[in-house]
Coordinates of C-alpha atoms and ligand atoms in Angstrom, one line a residue:
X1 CA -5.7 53.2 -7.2
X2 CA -5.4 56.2 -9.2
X3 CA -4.8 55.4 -13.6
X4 CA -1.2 55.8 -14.6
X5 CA -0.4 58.5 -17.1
X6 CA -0.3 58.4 -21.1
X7 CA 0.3 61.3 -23.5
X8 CA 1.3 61.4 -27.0
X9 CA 1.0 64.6 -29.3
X10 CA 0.9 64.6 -33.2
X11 CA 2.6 67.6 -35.5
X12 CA -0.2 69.6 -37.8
X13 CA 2.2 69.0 -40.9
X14 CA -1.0 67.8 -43.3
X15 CA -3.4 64.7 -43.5
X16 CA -2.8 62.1 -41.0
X17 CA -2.3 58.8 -42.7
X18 CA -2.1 55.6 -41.9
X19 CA 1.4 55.2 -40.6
X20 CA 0.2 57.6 -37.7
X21 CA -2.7 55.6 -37.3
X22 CA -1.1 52.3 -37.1
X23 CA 1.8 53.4 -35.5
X24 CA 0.1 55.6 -32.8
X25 CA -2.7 57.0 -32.8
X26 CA -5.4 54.1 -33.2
X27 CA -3.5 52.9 -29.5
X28 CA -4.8 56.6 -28.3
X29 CA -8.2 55.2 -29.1
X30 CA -8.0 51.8 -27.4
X31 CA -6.2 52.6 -23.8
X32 CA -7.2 56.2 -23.5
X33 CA -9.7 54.9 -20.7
X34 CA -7.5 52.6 -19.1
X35 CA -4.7 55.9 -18.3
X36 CA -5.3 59.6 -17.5
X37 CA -4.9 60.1 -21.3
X38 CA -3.4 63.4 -22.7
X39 CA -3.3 64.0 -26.2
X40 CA -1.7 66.9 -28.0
X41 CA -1.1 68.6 -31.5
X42 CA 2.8 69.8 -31.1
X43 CA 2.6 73.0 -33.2
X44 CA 5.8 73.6 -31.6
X45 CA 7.4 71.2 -32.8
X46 CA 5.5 71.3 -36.9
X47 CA 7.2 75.2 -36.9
X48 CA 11.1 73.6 -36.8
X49 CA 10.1 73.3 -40.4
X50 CA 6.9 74.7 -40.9
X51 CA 7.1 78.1 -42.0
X52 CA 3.4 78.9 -43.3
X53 CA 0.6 80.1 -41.2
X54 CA -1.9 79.2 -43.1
X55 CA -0.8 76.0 -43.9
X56 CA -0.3 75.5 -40.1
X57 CA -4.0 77.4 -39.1
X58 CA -5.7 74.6 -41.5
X59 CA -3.7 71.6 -40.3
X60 CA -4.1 72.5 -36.7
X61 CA -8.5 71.7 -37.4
X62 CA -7.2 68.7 -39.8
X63 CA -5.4 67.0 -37.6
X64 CA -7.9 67.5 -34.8
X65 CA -10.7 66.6 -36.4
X66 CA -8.8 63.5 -37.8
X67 CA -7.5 62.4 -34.6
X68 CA -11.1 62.7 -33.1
X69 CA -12.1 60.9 -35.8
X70 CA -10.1 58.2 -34.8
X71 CA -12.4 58.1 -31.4
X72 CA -10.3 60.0 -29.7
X73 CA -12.8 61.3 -27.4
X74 CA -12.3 64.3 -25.7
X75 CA -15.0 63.4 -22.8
X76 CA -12.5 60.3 -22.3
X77 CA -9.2 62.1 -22.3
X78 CA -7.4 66.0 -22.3
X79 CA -7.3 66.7 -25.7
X80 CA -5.1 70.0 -26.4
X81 CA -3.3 72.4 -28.3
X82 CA 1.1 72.5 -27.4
X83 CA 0.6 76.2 -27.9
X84 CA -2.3 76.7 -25.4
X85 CA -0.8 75.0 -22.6
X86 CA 2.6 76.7 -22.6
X87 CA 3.6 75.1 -19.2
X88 CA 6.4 72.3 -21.4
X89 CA 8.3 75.7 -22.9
X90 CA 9.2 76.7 -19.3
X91 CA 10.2 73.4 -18.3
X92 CA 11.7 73.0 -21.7
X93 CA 14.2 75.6 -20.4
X94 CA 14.9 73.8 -17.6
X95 CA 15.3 70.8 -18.9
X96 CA 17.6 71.7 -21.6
X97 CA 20.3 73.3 -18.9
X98 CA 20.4 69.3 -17.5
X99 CA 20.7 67.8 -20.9
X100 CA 24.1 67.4 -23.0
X101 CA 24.7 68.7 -26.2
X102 CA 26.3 65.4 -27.2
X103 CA 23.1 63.4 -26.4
X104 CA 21.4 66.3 -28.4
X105 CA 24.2 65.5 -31.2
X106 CA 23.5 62.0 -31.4
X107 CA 19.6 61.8 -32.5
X108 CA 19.6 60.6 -35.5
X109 CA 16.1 62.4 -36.5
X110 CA 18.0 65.8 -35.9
X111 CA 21.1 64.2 -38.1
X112 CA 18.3 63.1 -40.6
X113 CA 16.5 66.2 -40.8
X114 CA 19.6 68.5 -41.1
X115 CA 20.9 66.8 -44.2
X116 CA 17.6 66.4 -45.9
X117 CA 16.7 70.1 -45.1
X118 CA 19.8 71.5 -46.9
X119 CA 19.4 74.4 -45.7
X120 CA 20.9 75.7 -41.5
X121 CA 19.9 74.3 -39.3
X122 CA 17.9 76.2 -36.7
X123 CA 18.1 76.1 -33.3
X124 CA 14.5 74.1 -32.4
X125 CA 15.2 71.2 -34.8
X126 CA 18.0 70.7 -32.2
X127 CA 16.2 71.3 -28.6
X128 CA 12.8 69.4 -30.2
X129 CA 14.2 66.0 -28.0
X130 CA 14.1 68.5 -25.1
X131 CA 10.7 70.1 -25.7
X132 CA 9.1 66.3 -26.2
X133 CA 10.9 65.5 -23.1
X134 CA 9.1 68.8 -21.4
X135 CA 5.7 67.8 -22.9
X136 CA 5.7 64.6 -21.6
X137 CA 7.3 65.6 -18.0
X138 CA 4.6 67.9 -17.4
X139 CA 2.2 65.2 -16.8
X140 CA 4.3 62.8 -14.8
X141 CA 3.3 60.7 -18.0
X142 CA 4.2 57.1 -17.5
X143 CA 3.2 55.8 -21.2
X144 CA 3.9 56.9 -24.4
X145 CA 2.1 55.7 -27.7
X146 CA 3.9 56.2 -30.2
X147 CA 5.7 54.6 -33.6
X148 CA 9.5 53.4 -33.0
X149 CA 10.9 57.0 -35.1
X150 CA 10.1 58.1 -31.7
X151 CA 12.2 55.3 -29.4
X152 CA 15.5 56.9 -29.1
X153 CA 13.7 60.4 -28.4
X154 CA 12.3 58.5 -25.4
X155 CA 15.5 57.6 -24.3
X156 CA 16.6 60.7 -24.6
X157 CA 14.0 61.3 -21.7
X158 CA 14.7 58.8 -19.5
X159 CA 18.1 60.0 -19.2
X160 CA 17.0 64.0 -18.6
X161 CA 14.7 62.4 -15.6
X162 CA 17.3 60.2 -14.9
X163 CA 19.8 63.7 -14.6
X164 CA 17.0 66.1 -12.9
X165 CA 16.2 63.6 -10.4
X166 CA 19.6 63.5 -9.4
X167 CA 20.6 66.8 -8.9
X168 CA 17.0 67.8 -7.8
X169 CA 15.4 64.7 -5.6
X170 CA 12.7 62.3 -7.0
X171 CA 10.5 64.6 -9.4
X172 CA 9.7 62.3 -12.3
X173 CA 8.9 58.8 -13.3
X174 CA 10.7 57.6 -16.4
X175 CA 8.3 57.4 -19.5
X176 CA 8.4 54.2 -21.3
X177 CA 7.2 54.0 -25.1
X178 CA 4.1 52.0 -26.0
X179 CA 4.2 50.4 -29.4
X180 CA 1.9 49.0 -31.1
X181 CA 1.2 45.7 -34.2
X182 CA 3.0 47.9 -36.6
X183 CA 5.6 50.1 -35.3
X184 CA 7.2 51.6 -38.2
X185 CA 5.1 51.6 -41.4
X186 CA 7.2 52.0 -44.8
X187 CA 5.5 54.4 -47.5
X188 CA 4.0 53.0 -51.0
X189 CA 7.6 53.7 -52.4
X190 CA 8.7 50.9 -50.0
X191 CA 12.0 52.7 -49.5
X192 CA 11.3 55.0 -46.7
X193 CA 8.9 55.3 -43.3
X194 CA 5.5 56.8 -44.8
X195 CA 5.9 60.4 -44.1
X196 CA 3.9 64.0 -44.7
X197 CA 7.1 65.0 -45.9
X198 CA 7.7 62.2 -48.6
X199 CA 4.2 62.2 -50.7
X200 CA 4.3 58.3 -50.2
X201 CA 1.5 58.1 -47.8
X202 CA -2.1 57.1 -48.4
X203 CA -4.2 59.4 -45.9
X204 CA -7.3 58.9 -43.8
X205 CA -9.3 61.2 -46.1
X206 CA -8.5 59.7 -49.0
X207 CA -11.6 57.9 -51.0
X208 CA -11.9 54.8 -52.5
X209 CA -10.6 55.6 -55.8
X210 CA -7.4 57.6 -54.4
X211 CA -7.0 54.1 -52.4
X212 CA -6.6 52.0 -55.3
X213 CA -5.0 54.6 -57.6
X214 CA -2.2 54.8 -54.8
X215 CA -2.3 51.1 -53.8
X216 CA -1.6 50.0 -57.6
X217 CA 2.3 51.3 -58.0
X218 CA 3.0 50.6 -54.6
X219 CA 6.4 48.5 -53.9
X220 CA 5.8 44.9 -52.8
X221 CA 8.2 42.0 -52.2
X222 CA 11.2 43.1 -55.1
X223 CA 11.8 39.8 -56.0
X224 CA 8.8 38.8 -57.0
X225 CA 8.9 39.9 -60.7
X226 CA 6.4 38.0 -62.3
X227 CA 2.9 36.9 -61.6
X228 CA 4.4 33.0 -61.7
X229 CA 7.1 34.0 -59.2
X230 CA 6.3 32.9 -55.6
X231 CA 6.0 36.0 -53.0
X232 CA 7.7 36.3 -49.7
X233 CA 5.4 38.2 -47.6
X234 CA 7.5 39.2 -44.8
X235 CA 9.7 41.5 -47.7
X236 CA 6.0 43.0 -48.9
X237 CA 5.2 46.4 -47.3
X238 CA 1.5 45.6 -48.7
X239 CA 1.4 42.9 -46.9
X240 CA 2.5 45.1 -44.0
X241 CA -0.6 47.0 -44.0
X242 CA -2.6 43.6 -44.5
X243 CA -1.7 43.0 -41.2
X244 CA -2.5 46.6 -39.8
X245 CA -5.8 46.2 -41.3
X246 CA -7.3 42.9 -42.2
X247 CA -8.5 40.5 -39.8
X248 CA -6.0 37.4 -39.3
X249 CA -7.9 34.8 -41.2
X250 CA -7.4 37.1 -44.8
X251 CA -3.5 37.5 -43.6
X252 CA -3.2 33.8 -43.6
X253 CA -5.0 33.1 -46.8
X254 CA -2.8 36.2 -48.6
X255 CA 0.2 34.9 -46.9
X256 CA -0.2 31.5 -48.4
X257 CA -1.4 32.4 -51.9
X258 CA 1.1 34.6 -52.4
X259 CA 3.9 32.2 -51.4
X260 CA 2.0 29.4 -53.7
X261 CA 1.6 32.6 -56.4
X262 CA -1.9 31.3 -56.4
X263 CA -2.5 35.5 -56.3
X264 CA -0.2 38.3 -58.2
X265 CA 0.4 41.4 -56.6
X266 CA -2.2 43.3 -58.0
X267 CA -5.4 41.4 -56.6
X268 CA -3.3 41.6 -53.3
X269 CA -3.3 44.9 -53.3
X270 CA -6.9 45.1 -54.7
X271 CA -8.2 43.0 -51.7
X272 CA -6.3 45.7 -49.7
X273 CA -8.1 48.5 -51.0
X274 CA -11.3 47.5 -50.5
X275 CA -10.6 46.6 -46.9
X276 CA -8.9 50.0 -46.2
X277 CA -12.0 51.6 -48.3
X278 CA -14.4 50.0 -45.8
X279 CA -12.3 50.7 -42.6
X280 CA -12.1 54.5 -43.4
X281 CA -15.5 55.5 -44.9
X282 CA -16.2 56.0 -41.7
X283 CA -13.4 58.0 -40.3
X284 CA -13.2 59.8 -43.6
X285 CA -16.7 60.7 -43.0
X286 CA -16.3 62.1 -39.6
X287 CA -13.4 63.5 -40.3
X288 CA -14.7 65.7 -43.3
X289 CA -18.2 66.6 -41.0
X290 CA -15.9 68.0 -37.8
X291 CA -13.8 70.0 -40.7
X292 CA -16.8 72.0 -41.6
X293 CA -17.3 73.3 -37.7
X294 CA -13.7 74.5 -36.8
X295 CA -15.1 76.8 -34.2
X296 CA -16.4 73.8 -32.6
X297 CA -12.6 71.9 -33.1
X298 CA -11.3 75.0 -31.8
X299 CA -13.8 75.0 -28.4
X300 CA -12.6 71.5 -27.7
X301 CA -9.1 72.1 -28.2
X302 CA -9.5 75.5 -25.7
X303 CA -11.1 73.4 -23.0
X304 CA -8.6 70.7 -23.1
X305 CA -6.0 73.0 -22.9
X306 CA -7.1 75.1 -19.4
X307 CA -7.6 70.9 -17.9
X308 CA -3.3 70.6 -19.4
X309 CA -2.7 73.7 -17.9
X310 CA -3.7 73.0 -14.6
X311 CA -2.3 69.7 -14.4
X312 CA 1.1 71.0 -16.1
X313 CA 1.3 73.6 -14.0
X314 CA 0.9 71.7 -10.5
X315 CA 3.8 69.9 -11.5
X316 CA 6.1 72.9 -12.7
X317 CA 5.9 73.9 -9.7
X318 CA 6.9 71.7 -8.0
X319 CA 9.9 72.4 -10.2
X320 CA 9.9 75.4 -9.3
X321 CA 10.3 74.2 -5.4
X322 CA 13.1 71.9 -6.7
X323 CA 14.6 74.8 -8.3
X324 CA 14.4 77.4 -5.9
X325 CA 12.5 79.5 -7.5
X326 CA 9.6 81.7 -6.7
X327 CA 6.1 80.7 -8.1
X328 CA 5.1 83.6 -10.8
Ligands
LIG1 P1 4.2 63.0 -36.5 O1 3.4 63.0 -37.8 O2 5.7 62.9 -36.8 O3 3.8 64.0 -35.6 O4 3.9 61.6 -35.9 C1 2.7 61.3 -35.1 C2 2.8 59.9 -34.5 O5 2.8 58.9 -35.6 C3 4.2 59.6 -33.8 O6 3.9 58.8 -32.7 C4 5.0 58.8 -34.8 O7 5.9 58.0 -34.2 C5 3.9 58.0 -35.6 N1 4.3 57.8 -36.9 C6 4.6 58.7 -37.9 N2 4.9 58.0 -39.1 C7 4.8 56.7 -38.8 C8 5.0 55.5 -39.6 N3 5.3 55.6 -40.9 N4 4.8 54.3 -39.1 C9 4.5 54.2 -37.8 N5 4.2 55.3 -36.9 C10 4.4 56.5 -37.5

């Protein structure tokens, strides 16, 4: 029986950190050999707000070399740039002239985005529901890994295959999302999802010292005011990560002390630090090695994308069948 389909992409907006690792990208690593994996850096998406090519040339190796440093490997999977495999911006099209503006309307990422931006909105902060939508139809995917920002974008997708199918015949399976331990991790300001964007994030590169240095103001349980006050774990974003990172048996232990206030917050977080410290030497190390060969990120994200391309384009056209329209 041939492997279902999983595909996920990631914006070159910066650093990954770990929200994107807990949230999606470490599952990329674990099931990319049980699927037909496909993984993708949506430049496409990064330039809604992105409007510096340099900026975006240097996080388009980052990211690469961070995700493969993750174990993505790209022996195991297709791994590829948006912008290479132009197949999804065709079928974007199409795809858009069977979606509603008031599903578009109602995503609360695009509502999100256009008041924090301040500034008009353009047109691609709208349609980029549609273009995820075409990314992931181009592979038939079945599975997508990603963190729980991205749910009601998946919906979104169902209901554009749900709407092709029906006006074209059976074309495409319905995606479902795939989420992992930690679906939505909050930033060290403990207010809002740990983001590029907000400066609240602690990154995969990051060295010890930056660990701790970040780890030490973070938010925890708000309540807990002094060292004598008991802690209530499940209202502690540290304690979040804990459980993203350390094994169950230190969860437990930190879980009771801190309810006991047998620990204060500060050797909490310290125990963190060193746990993330030992976790991400060795990513950080990898990571930092593939940065110094871009020509070498750029070769595996060029063969990657001629393997999407073919497999993209079998399927648009098919589309084009559906369509009635003449293969190019
Ligand atoms: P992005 O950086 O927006 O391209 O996100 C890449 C992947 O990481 C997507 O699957 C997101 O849902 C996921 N992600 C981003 N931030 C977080 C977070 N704070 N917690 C969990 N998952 C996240």
């Amino acid at each position: 029986m041939s492997k279902k389909i999983m595909l996920s992409g990631v914006q070159p907006s910066g650093d990954l950190h770990i929200g994107n690792y807990l949230g999606a990208i470490r599952n990329w690593a674990r099931y990319q050999e049980e699927y037909a994996s496909f993984f993708f850096i949506a430049y496409y998406h990064a330039i809604t707000e992105i409007k510096d090519p340099q900026l975006m040339r240097e996080a388009t190796c980052h990211v690469a070399a961070d995700v493969l440093a993750c174990g993505v490997d790209p022996e195991k999977c297709t791994f590829f740039v948006q912008s290479h495999a132009r197949t999804s911006l065709e079928l974007c099209w199409v795809l858009s002239c069977v979606t509603s503006m008031g599903d578009l309307e109602r995503m609360t990422q695009y509502k999100d985005k256009a008041r924090q931006l301040n500034i008009p909105v353009n047109a691609g902060l709208f349609l980029y529901p549609v273009l995820q939508a075409a990314d992931i139809l181009a592979f038939k995917t079945h599975v997508v890994p990603v963190g729980d920002d991205q749910c009601q974008h998946l919906e979104l997708a169902r209901e554009i295959v749900r709407r092709f199918n029906t006006a074209y015949g059976e074309t495409f399976p319905e995606p479902q999302q795939l989420l992992s331990e930690v679906p939505r991790l909050l930033g060290l300001d403990g207010d809002s999802k740990m983001s590029k964007s907000k400066g609240n994030t602690i990154s995969l590169i990051d060295d010890p010292e930056s660990i701790k240095a970040k780890l030490k103001p973070a938010k925890t349980d708000v309540h807990r005011q002094r060292r004598s006050d008991p802690g209530d774990p499940s209202q502690c974003n540290v304690y979040t990560i804990h459980q993203g990172f350390s094994d169950p048996a230190t969860c437990a232990q930190v879980d009771r002390d801190c309810r006991a206030a047998a620990i204060g917050c500060i050797d909490c977080k310290m125990m963190l630090a060193d746990k993330l410290a030992a976790t991400l030497a060795p990513i950080r190390e990898r990571s930092r090695e593939l940065r110094r060969h871009p020509d070498q990120l750029r070769e595996i994200l060029r063969q990657g994308s001629a393997r999407a391309t073919l497999t993209a384009e079998t399927t648009m056209n098919e589309v084009r069948d559906k369509l009635g329209l003449f293969h190019p």
